[in-house]
Short mmCIF file of C-alpha atoms in Angstrom, two decimals:
data_model
loop_
_atom_site.label_atom_id
_atom_site.label_comp_id
_atom_site.label_asym_id
_atom_site.label_seq_id
_atom_site.Cartn_x
_atom_site.Cartn_y
_atom_site.Cartn_z
CA MET A 1 -29.05 50.55 -89.44
CA ALA A 2 -29.58 51.71 -85.79
CA LYS A 3 -29.13 55.49 -85.06
CA ASP A 4 -27.29 57.23 -82.39
CA THR A 5 -29.46 59.47 -80.33
CA GLY A 6 -27.02 61.52 -78.35
CA LYS A 7 -23.67 59.75 -78.20
CA ILE A 8 -22.10 59.66 -74.62
CA HIS A 9 -18.32 59.09 -74.08
CA PRO A 10 -17.04 57.01 -71.18
CA VAL A 11 -14.13 58.42 -69.32
CA PRO A 12 -11.09 56.42 -70.46
CA GLN A 13 -8.71 54.93 -67.77
CA ASN A 14 -5.48 57.00 -68.83
CA GLU A 15 -7.52 60.35 -67.97
CA ARG A 16 -9.00 59.23 -64.32
CA GLN A 17 -7.22 61.22 -61.98
CA MET A 18 -9.22 60.38 -58.76
CA GLY A 19 -7.65 57.96 -56.06
CA ASN A 20 -8.30 56.76 -52.61
CA TRP A 21 -7.90 60.33 -50.83
CA ASP A 22 -10.14 62.03 -53.18
CA MET A 23 -13.20 59.79 -52.86
CA LEU A 24 -12.72 59.58 -49.55
CA ALA A 25 -12.65 63.20 -49.38
CA THR A 26 -15.43 64.03 -51.95
CA TRP A 27 -17.83 61.65 -49.92
CA ILE A 28 -17.02 62.96 -46.21
CA GLY A 29 -17.39 66.66 -47.69
CA ALA A 30 -20.55 65.74 -49.06
CA ASN A 31 -22.14 64.34 -45.81
CA ALA A 32 -20.18 66.99 -43.48
CA ASN A 33 -22.42 69.69 -44.16
CA ASN A 34 -25.28 71.76 -42.58
CA GLY A 35 -28.09 69.50 -44.11
CA THR A 36 -26.47 66.63 -42.18
CA TRP A 37 -26.25 68.47 -38.96
CA TYR A 38 -29.81 69.45 -39.57
CA ILE A 39 -30.89 66.18 -39.86
CA GLY A 40 -29.26 65.12 -36.75
CA GLY A 41 -31.20 67.79 -34.91
CA VAL A 42 -34.41 66.64 -36.59
CA ILE A 43 -34.17 62.80 -35.43
CA ALA A 44 -33.30 64.07 -31.97
CA ALA A 45 -36.86 63.75 -31.40
CA ALA A 46 -36.28 59.99 -31.11
CA GLY A 47 -33.91 60.00 -28.35
CA MET A 48 -30.17 59.84 -28.37
CA LEU A 49 -30.13 55.86 -28.34
CA THR A 50 -32.86 55.41 -31.18
CA ALA A 51 -31.55 58.00 -33.20
CA SER A 52 -28.15 56.84 -33.29
CA THR A 53 -29.13 53.28 -34.01
CA ALA A 54 -31.07 54.38 -36.91
CA LEU A 55 -28.37 56.59 -38.01
CA ILE A 56 -25.97 53.65 -38.03
CA ALA A 57 -28.23 51.28 -39.77
CA ALA A 58 -29.44 53.58 -42.34
CA GLY A 59 -26.05 54.61 -43.28
CA VAL A 60 -24.74 51.24 -43.75
CA ILE A 61 -27.70 49.96 -45.75
CA SER A 62 -27.75 53.07 -47.87
CA TYR A 63 -23.96 53.30 -48.51
CA ILE A 64 -23.63 49.67 -49.23
CA LEU A 65 -26.15 50.53 -52.39
CA LEU A 66 -24.02 53.76 -53.10
CA ALA A 67 -20.84 51.51 -53.34
CA PHE A 68 -22.61 49.37 -55.78
CA ALA A 69 -23.60 52.49 -57.90
CA SER A 70 -20.15 53.78 -57.75
CA TYR A 71 -18.70 50.39 -58.98
CA MET A 72 -21.07 50.82 -62.18
CA GLY A 73 -19.46 54.18 -62.87
CA TYR A 74 -15.84 52.92 -62.38
CA ARG A 75 -16.69 49.89 -64.73
CA THR A 76 -18.23 51.81 -67.41
CA GLY A 77 -16.58 55.39 -67.08
CA LEU A 78 -20.03 56.67 -67.63
CA PRO A 79 -22.24 59.24 -65.33
CA ALA A 80 -25.09 58.15 -62.88
CA MET A 81 -28.00 59.27 -65.29
CA ALA A 82 -26.70 57.72 -68.32
CA LEU A 83 -26.37 54.49 -66.42
CA THR A 84 -30.35 54.45 -66.02
CA ARG A 85 -30.56 54.06 -69.93
CA PRO A 86 -30.16 50.29 -69.78
CA SER A 87 -32.87 49.64 -67.22
CA PHE A 88 -35.39 52.61 -67.69
CA GLY A 89 -34.47 52.78 -71.72
CA LEU A 90 -33.05 55.44 -73.62
CA ARG A 91 -36.02 57.64 -73.32
CA GLY A 92 -37.25 56.35 -69.76
CA SER A 93 -34.12 57.36 -68.32
CA PHE A 94 -35.51 60.87 -68.67
CA ILE A 95 -37.50 60.30 -65.58
CA PRO A 96 -34.72 59.22 -63.04
CA SER A 97 -32.73 62.46 -64.94
CA ILE A 98 -35.74 64.66 -63.86
CA ILE A 99 -36.16 63.19 -60.25
CA ASN A 100 -31.99 63.92 -59.77
CA LEU A 101 -32.12 67.13 -61.41
CA VAL A 102 -35.37 68.20 -58.96
CA GLN A 103 -33.89 66.58 -55.83
CA PHE A 104 -30.25 67.94 -56.35
CA ILE A 105 -31.14 71.42 -56.93
CA GLY A 106 -33.45 70.84 -53.91
CA TRP A 107 -30.66 69.96 -51.74
CA ALA A 108 -28.39 72.89 -52.92
CA ALA A 109 -31.16 75.21 -52.12
CA ALA A 110 -31.41 73.72 -48.71
CA ASN A 111 -27.86 73.67 -47.86
CA THR A 112 -27.88 77.45 -49.20
CA PHE A 113 -30.77 78.44 -47.11
CA ILE A 114 -29.16 77.02 -43.95
CA ALA A 115 -25.86 78.59 -44.84
CA ALA A 116 -27.60 82.02 -45.42
CA ILE A 117 -28.94 81.65 -42.05
CA SER A 118 -25.26 81.67 -40.60
CA ILE A 119 -24.68 84.67 -42.84
CA SER A 120 -27.69 86.75 -41.38
CA VAL A 121 -26.33 86.04 -38.02
CA ILE A 122 -22.84 87.35 -39.20
CA PHE A 123 -24.45 90.35 -40.45
CA LYS A 124 -26.38 90.87 -37.16
CA ASP A 125 -22.93 90.61 -35.10
CA LEU A 126 -20.70 92.97 -37.68
CA LEU A 127 -23.60 95.44 -39.11
CA GLY A 128 -26.59 95.33 -36.46
CA TRP A 129 -29.06 93.77 -39.01
CA PRO A 130 -31.96 91.82 -37.82
CA ALA A 131 -30.90 87.99 -37.93
CA TYR A 132 -33.33 85.43 -39.92
CA GLY A 133 -36.41 84.72 -37.66
CA THR A 134 -36.57 88.30 -36.16
CA PRO A 135 -38.78 91.30 -37.60
CA GLY A 136 -36.79 92.49 -40.58
CA GLY A 137 -34.38 89.37 -40.66
CA ASN A 138 -35.26 88.36 -44.30
CA ARG A 139 -32.93 90.92 -45.31
CA GLY A 140 -29.85 89.45 -44.51
CA LEU A 141 -30.78 86.02 -45.24
CA ILE A 142 -31.53 87.28 -49.07
CA VAL A 143 -28.19 88.59 -49.10
CA GLY A 144 -26.92 85.37 -48.01
CA ILE A 145 -28.55 83.37 -50.46
CA PHE A 146 -26.71 85.60 -53.24
CA ILE A 147 -23.40 85.37 -51.73
CA MET A 148 -23.71 81.62 -51.35
CA SER A 149 -24.73 81.32 -54.80
CA LEU A 150 -21.39 83.54 -55.87
CA LEU A 151 -19.35 80.96 -53.84
CA HIS A 152 -20.94 78.14 -55.61
CA LEU A 153 -20.55 79.40 -59.10
CA GLY A 154 -16.79 79.62 -58.15
CA SER A 155 -16.76 76.16 -56.77
CA ILE A 156 -18.02 74.73 -59.84
CA SER A 157 -16.39 76.66 -62.38
CA LEU A 158 -14.05 74.10 -63.62
CA GLY A 159 -16.10 71.27 -63.20
CA GLU A 160 -14.96 67.91 -61.92
CA ARG A 161 -11.54 69.67 -61.33
CA SER A 162 -12.76 72.48 -59.07
CA VAL A 163 -14.82 70.08 -57.22
CA ARG A 164 -11.86 67.80 -56.54
CA MET A 165 -10.12 71.00 -55.23
CA ILE A 166 -12.90 72.36 -53.05
CA GLU A 167 -13.16 68.88 -51.35
CA ARG A 168 -9.55 68.50 -50.50
CA VAL A 169 -9.61 71.80 -48.69
CA GLY A 170 -13.05 72.01 -47.29
CA ILE A 171 -12.63 68.41 -45.81
CA VAL A 172 -9.56 69.90 -43.29
CA LEU A 173 -11.91 72.88 -42.24
CA VAL A 174 -14.89 70.67 -41.63
CA MET A 175 -12.96 68.29 -39.39
CA LEU A 176 -11.24 71.28 -37.17
CA PHE A 177 -14.89 72.66 -37.03
CA VAL A 178 -16.33 69.22 -35.56
CA ILE A 179 -13.74 68.67 -33.42
CA TRP A 180 -13.87 72.13 -31.82
CA GLU A 181 -17.93 71.85 -31.73
CA SER A 182 -17.50 68.46 -29.88
CA ILE A 183 -15.31 69.86 -27.24
CA VAL A 184 -17.74 72.65 -26.64
CA VAL A 185 -20.64 70.49 -26.61
CA PHE A 186 -19.46 67.95 -23.88
CA ARG A 187 -18.33 70.98 -21.74
CA HIS A 188 -21.86 72.01 -21.36
CA VAL A 189 -23.41 68.66 -20.93
CA SER A 190 -22.40 65.21 -19.85
CA LEU A 191 -22.93 62.22 -21.95
CA SER A 192 -25.23 60.70 -19.39
CA ALA A 193 -27.53 63.51 -19.34
CA ILE A 194 -27.70 63.30 -23.18
CA MET A 195 -28.32 59.54 -23.19
CA ALA A 196 -31.29 60.15 -20.41
CA TRP A 197 -32.63 62.73 -22.45
CA ARG A 198 -36.48 62.49 -23.90
CA PRO A 199 -38.34 65.17 -26.00
CA SER A 200 -41.94 66.10 -24.75
CA GLY A 201 -44.67 64.09 -26.07
CA HIS A 202 -45.76 65.94 -29.35
CA PHE A 203 -42.42 66.28 -30.64
CA GLN A 204 -41.53 62.36 -30.12
CA MET A 205 -40.32 60.40 -33.18
CA THR A 206 -40.40 56.61 -33.68
CA SER A 207 -37.71 54.74 -34.67
CA GLY A 208 -39.06 53.89 -38.35
CA SER A 209 -39.85 57.63 -38.86
CA ALA A 210 -36.16 58.39 -38.23
CA ILE A 211 -34.95 55.63 -40.46
CA ASP A 212 -37.30 57.01 -43.25
CA VAL A 213 -35.69 60.38 -42.88
CA LEU A 214 -32.09 59.17 -42.92
CA ALA A 215 -33.11 56.78 -45.87
CA ALA A 216 -34.25 59.86 -47.99
CA PHE A 217 -31.29 61.76 -47.13
CA ASN A 218 -28.86 59.11 -47.51
CA LEU A 219 -30.02 57.87 -50.69
CA ALA A 220 -29.66 61.03 -52.68
CA TRP A 221 -26.06 60.34 -53.03
CA VAL A 222 -26.65 56.66 -54.60
CA THR A 223 -28.09 58.27 -57.72
CA ALA A 224 -24.97 60.77 -57.92
CA ALA A 225 -21.90 57.98 -57.30
CA ALA A 226 -20.95 57.40 -60.65
CA ASP A 227 -20.60 61.04 -61.43
CA PHE A 228 -17.37 60.69 -59.18
CA SER A 229 -16.47 57.31 -59.62
CA ARG A 230 -16.01 57.38 -63.18
CA PHE A 231 -13.03 59.30 -62.62
CA THR A 232 -11.24 56.92 -60.45
CA LYS A 233 -8.32 54.87 -60.99
CA LYS A 234 -8.85 52.05 -58.84
CA LYS A 235 -11.93 49.79 -57.98
CA HIS A 236 -11.67 50.41 -54.09
CA ALA A 237 -11.38 53.84 -54.56
CA ALA A 238 -14.68 53.83 -56.25
CA THR A 239 -16.42 51.36 -53.77
CA THR A 240 -14.53 50.89 -50.65
CA PHE A 241 -13.43 54.78 -50.05
CA SER A 242 -16.82 55.83 -50.98
CA PHE A 243 -18.44 53.85 -48.68
CA LEU A 244 -16.20 54.78 -45.89
CA GLY A 245 -16.11 58.57 -46.82
CA ALA A 246 -19.94 58.79 -46.91
CA ASN A 247 -20.26 56.87 -43.44
CA ILE A 248 -17.68 58.96 -41.77
CA GLY A 249 -19.50 62.06 -43.13
CA LEU A 250 -22.62 61.16 -41.93
CA LEU A 251 -21.96 59.77 -38.52
CA TRP A 252 -19.56 62.72 -37.62
CA PHE A 253 -21.75 65.49 -38.67
CA ALA A 254 -25.16 63.91 -37.80
CA LEU A 255 -24.01 62.75 -34.66
CA ILE A 256 -22.60 66.36 -33.63
CA GLY A 257 -26.24 67.76 -35.07
CA LEU A 258 -28.08 65.19 -32.73
CA VAL A 259 -25.75 65.64 -29.56
CA ALA A 260 -25.56 69.74 -29.90
CA THR A 261 -29.53 70.01 -30.44
CA ILE A 262 -30.04 67.64 -27.43
CA ALA A 263 -27.54 69.78 -25.14
CA THR A 264 -28.82 72.95 -26.07
CA ALA A 265 -32.28 71.26 -25.31
CA ILE A 266 -31.17 70.19 -22.10
CA GLU A 267 -29.56 73.87 -21.34
CA SER A 268 -32.53 75.67 -22.41
CA GLY A 269 -35.38 73.47 -21.04
CA ALA A 270 -36.88 73.32 -24.23
CA TYR A 271 -36.74 71.37 -27.57
CA ASN A 272 -37.79 72.61 -30.88
CA PRO A 273 -36.67 70.99 -34.09
CA ASN A 274 -37.03 74.32 -35.96
CA ASP A 275 -34.05 75.40 -33.86
CA SER A 276 -31.69 72.51 -34.93
CA ASP A 277 -29.92 74.11 -37.97
CA PRO A 278 -26.38 74.76 -36.96
CA SER A 279 -26.60 78.46 -36.94
CA THR A 280 -28.86 78.54 -34.13
CA ILE A 281 -27.16 75.74 -32.28
CA ALA A 282 -23.75 77.38 -32.86
CA THR A 283 -25.02 80.60 -31.38
CA LYS A 284 -26.49 79.31 -28.42
CA LEU A 285 -23.47 77.56 -27.59
CA GLY A 286 -21.56 80.53 -28.15
CA LEU A 287 -19.09 79.65 -30.99
CA GLY A 288 -19.26 82.90 -32.61
CA ILE A 289 -18.66 84.18 -36.03
CA VAL A 290 -15.82 81.63 -36.84
CA ALA A 291 -18.18 78.86 -36.56
CA LEU A 292 -20.62 80.50 -38.65
CA LEU A 293 -18.01 81.09 -41.40
CA ASP A 294 -17.20 77.50 -41.25
CA ILE A 295 -20.84 76.58 -41.83
CA VAL A 296 -20.78 78.55 -44.68
CA ILE A 297 -17.63 76.68 -46.07
CA THR A 298 -19.41 73.35 -45.35
CA SER A 299 -22.13 74.14 -47.44
CA THR A 300 -19.90 74.96 -50.25
CA THR A 301 -18.21 71.90 -50.13
CA ALA A 302 -21.49 69.93 -49.93
CA ASN A 303 -22.94 71.83 -52.82
CA ALA A 304 -20.06 71.30 -55.15
CA VAL A 305 -21.33 67.66 -55.30
CA ASN A 306 -24.87 68.72 -55.37
CA LEU A 307 -24.51 70.62 -58.21
CA MET A 308 -22.17 68.30 -60.24
CA ALA A 309 -24.73 65.58 -59.86
CA ALA A 310 -27.81 67.97 -61.04
CA GLY A 311 -25.70 68.82 -63.82
CA SER A 312 -24.88 65.68 -65.03
CA ALA A 313 -28.34 64.76 -64.99
CA LEU A 314 -28.99 67.85 -67.08
CA THR A 315 -26.47 66.67 -69.66
CA ASN A 316 -28.27 63.26 -69.79
CA MET A 317 -31.78 64.93 -70.79
CA PHE A 318 -29.98 67.32 -73.32
CA HIS A 319 -27.18 65.53 -74.95
CA ARG A 320 -25.78 68.61 -76.64
CA LEU A 321 -25.36 70.71 -73.25
CA LYS A 322 -21.73 70.69 -72.05
CA LEU A 323 -21.03 69.62 -68.28
CA THR A 324 -19.77 73.22 -67.28
CA PRO A 325 -22.76 75.17 -68.71
CA ALA A 326 -25.11 72.90 -67.31
CA LEU A 327 -23.52 73.43 -63.94
CA TRP A 328 -24.07 77.25 -64.26
CA LEU A 329 -27.37 76.66 -65.12
CA VAL A 330 -28.40 74.46 -62.23
CA THR A 331 -26.69 76.74 -59.91
CA LEU A 332 -28.90 79.95 -61.10
CA ILE A 333 -31.85 77.70 -60.79
CA ALA A 334 -30.82 76.35 -57.30
CA THR A 335 -30.47 80.20 -56.37
CA CYS A 336 -34.13 80.83 -57.20
CA VAL A 337 -35.17 77.66 -55.34
CA SER A 338 -33.43 78.95 -52.19
CA PHE A 339 -36.27 81.37 -51.60
CA VAL A 340 -38.97 78.87 -51.42
CA PRO A 341 -38.68 78.11 -47.82
CA LEU A 342 -39.85 81.49 -47.12
CA PHE A 343 -43.12 80.86 -48.45
CA PHE A 344 -43.63 77.86 -45.76
CA SER A 345 -44.44 78.69 -42.14
CA THR A 346 -41.03 77.23 -41.12
CA PHE A 347 -38.22 75.89 -42.73
CA LEU A 348 -38.65 72.43 -40.88
CA ASN A 349 -42.13 71.96 -42.69
CA ALA A 350 -40.40 72.40 -46.29
CA PHE A 351 -37.31 70.28 -45.67
CA ILE A 352 -39.64 67.43 -44.13
CA ALA A 353 -41.81 67.65 -47.38
CA PHE A 354 -38.83 67.70 -49.56
CA LEU A 355 -37.43 64.49 -47.64
CA ASP A 356 -41.06 62.81 -48.33
CA MET A 357 -40.76 63.40 -52.03
CA ILE A 358 -37.10 62.14 -52.11
CA GLY A 359 -37.90 58.99 -50.29
CA MET A 360 -40.94 58.25 -52.26
CA PHE A 361 -39.23 58.47 -55.71
CA LEU A 362 -35.70 57.96 -55.21
CA GLY A 363 -35.96 54.40 -53.46
CA PRO A 364 -37.92 52.39 -56.13
CA GLU A 365 -35.41 54.10 -58.85
CA ILE A 366 -32.58 52.80 -57.14
CA ALA A 367 -34.01 49.36 -56.26
CA VAL A 368 -34.66 49.10 -60.37
CA PHE A 369 -31.26 50.33 -61.74
CA LEU A 370 -29.07 48.09 -59.41
CA VAL A 371 -31.18 45.14 -59.72
CA ASP A 372 -31.04 45.68 -63.50
CA TYR A 373 -27.03 45.83 -63.64
CA VAL A 374 -26.12 43.36 -60.72
CA PHE A 375 -28.69 40.72 -61.46
CA ILE A 376 -30.14 40.83 -64.72
CA ARG A 377 -27.11 42.23 -67.01
CA ARG A 378 -24.64 40.32 -64.44
CA LYS A 379 -22.31 43.58 -64.15
CA GLN A 380 -22.04 43.86 -68.22
CA TYR A 381 -23.14 46.92 -69.93
CA ASP A 382 -22.37 47.58 -73.62
CA THR A 383 -21.61 51.07 -73.66
CA ASN A 384 -21.70 51.20 -77.66
CA GLU A 385 -25.61 50.59 -77.09
CA PHE A 386 -26.03 53.50 -74.64
CA SER A 387 -27.25 55.97 -77.51
CA ARG A 388 -28.22 53.63 -79.98
CA LYS A 389 -31.71 54.09 -81.21
CA HIS A 390 -33.61 50.49 -81.82
CA GLY A 391 -30.63 48.97 -80.14
CA ALA A 392 -30.41 46.87 -77.02
CA TYR A 393 -31.60 49.39 -74.54
CA TRP A 394 -34.23 50.84 -76.84
CA TYR A 395 -37.24 48.52 -75.44
CA THR A 396 -40.48 49.80 -76.63
CA ALA A 397 -40.24 53.12 -78.39
CA GLY A 398 -37.16 53.93 -75.78
CA PHE A 399 -39.20 53.00 -72.59
CA ASN A 400 -38.59 49.87 -70.51
CA TRP A 401 -42.24 49.55 -69.26
CA ARG A 402 -41.23 46.71 -66.95
CA ALA A 403 -38.90 49.27 -65.05
CA ILE A 404 -41.41 51.84 -65.18
CA VAL A 405 -44.27 49.70 -63.76
CA SER A 406 -41.89 48.45 -60.84
CA TRP A 407 -40.92 51.98 -60.08
CA ALA A 408 -44.77 53.09 -60.14
CA PHE A 409 -45.20 50.09 -57.95
CA GLY A 410 -42.84 51.01 -55.56
CA ILE A 411 -44.25 54.38 -55.08
CA ALA A 412 -47.60 53.19 -54.50
CA ILE A 413 -46.19 50.48 -51.97
CA TYR A 414 -44.46 53.28 -50.14
CA PHE A 415 -47.50 55.13 -49.34
CA GLY A 416 -49.40 51.91 -48.46
CA LEU A 417 -46.67 50.87 -46.08
CA LYS A 418 -46.86 54.59 -44.37
CA ARG A 419 -50.12 53.79 -43.13
CA VAL A 420 -48.99 50.32 -41.61
CA SER A 421 -48.19 51.59 -38.14
CA PHE A 422 -46.34 48.34 -37.55
CA ILE A 423 -43.71 48.98 -40.45
CA ALA A 424 -43.82 52.69 -40.55
CA ASP A 425 -43.24 52.96 -36.76
CA THR A 426 -40.38 50.32 -36.56
CA VAL A 427 -38.22 49.88 -39.53
CA GLY A 428 -39.69 52.54 -41.83
CA ALA A 429 -41.56 52.21 -45.29
CA THR A 430 -38.38 53.20 -47.40
CA PHE A 431 -36.19 50.17 -47.29
CA VAL A 432 -39.42 48.02 -47.20
CA ALA A 433 -40.60 49.31 -50.67
CA MET A 434 -37.27 48.81 -52.15
CA ALA A 435 -36.93 45.48 -51.43
CA LEU A 436 -40.45 44.69 -52.92
CA THR A 437 -39.71 46.86 -55.68
CA ALA A 438 -36.40 45.00 -56.54
CA VAL A 439 -38.18 41.79 -56.27
CA LEU A 440 -41.02 42.80 -58.96
CA TYR A 441 -38.45 44.09 -61.20
CA TYR A 442 -36.61 41.01 -61.06
CA LEU A 443 -39.32 38.68 -61.78
CA LEU A 444 -40.55 40.90 -64.49
CA ALA A 445 -37.17 41.29 -66.19
CA ARG A 446 -36.25 37.57 -65.72
CA ARG A 447 -39.67 36.67 -67.42
CA ASN A 448 -38.97 38.94 -70.14
CA GLN A 449 -35.57 37.00 -70.84
CA GLU A 450 -37.30 33.63 -70.60
CA ILE A 451 -39.81 34.70 -73.48
#
């Protein structure tokens, strides 16, 4: 008789509480944060027209995939990483779980670091401490990291319920801040000047590089979609409102980061992507402590989603671990990781290295599990088999080698495409590598079904 290897329990329909507004607010809040602003500042190196075009294209493609992944959670009631078991195998799902655990802890740490910069500036204004980036400025930053970590522990203390509450409150504050920021920016610089601006030669970014940066940022959410959609009551809440919320948050906050960074570069006469974080821009625009406090709040709303996704990945790896203790654990780990950028020459260097890792590993993983669900399994998973040893999703010793080979191929082809300038400089390597991975996995899986 087949043996269970860590039983998982779908969320039943009568216990699902998230509606359209909850999903819209969750995904706006997930993207309306410091990291999204910073991404906007980084891709400013491509110029306003190229950067905004890349932003729209990458957002639409990525969040169509998010809608499909969200639909998987709605249909099954299962968390995201559990849903990789049918494609990668019961034991093979450890691979995407580890990737998710690492990347969402990394995102939480990145957002914490950016928010801690704001706190260090607040300490400078209130207490006279040196701000981060000046001699002695690490003191305020370190205290800021610990303050942010306490806020995160509070925000995830009740699991999914507290995340929903945080998003509902946070989204209102985020919207007010962005409106205020937009008004201030366009008081300083005209739209025509922003559209005409170009960075100096050594800072310039191609459209392909901008798409790859944005793809790595956006695709992270695809692997977390089901962690929230499994609590939805209706299909449209899981799919349509996830798609809309993620795009609204991305476009609004990345565009304001993009525009504010260019406006600041025009005003100062110099562009430096290392100064694209919202604290630096807000200070240069004279927005004051209220803006910095709002940056801290947006970090808390975004990290509630990051930490939920990391905690969910951890529970897929350790079946006896409950969600709330897992959330506390990943928050403590993220606190430690938040100090890592201090060992790089600049935060930007650490951030770009992190994004390269995400794009390389996540794209092929997403291609495999979406193709498996939509095309191979025809949107039909047997939840009774998700924890059954020697069952339908056991494959070979718990590993689906076709999925793993396809995933490894995707990583290799990503590296190769990065060196093909025609692709790397125009459309980027990420989505092309995903498409090729999807085709390979489909052919291998279909061949296996025919045998």
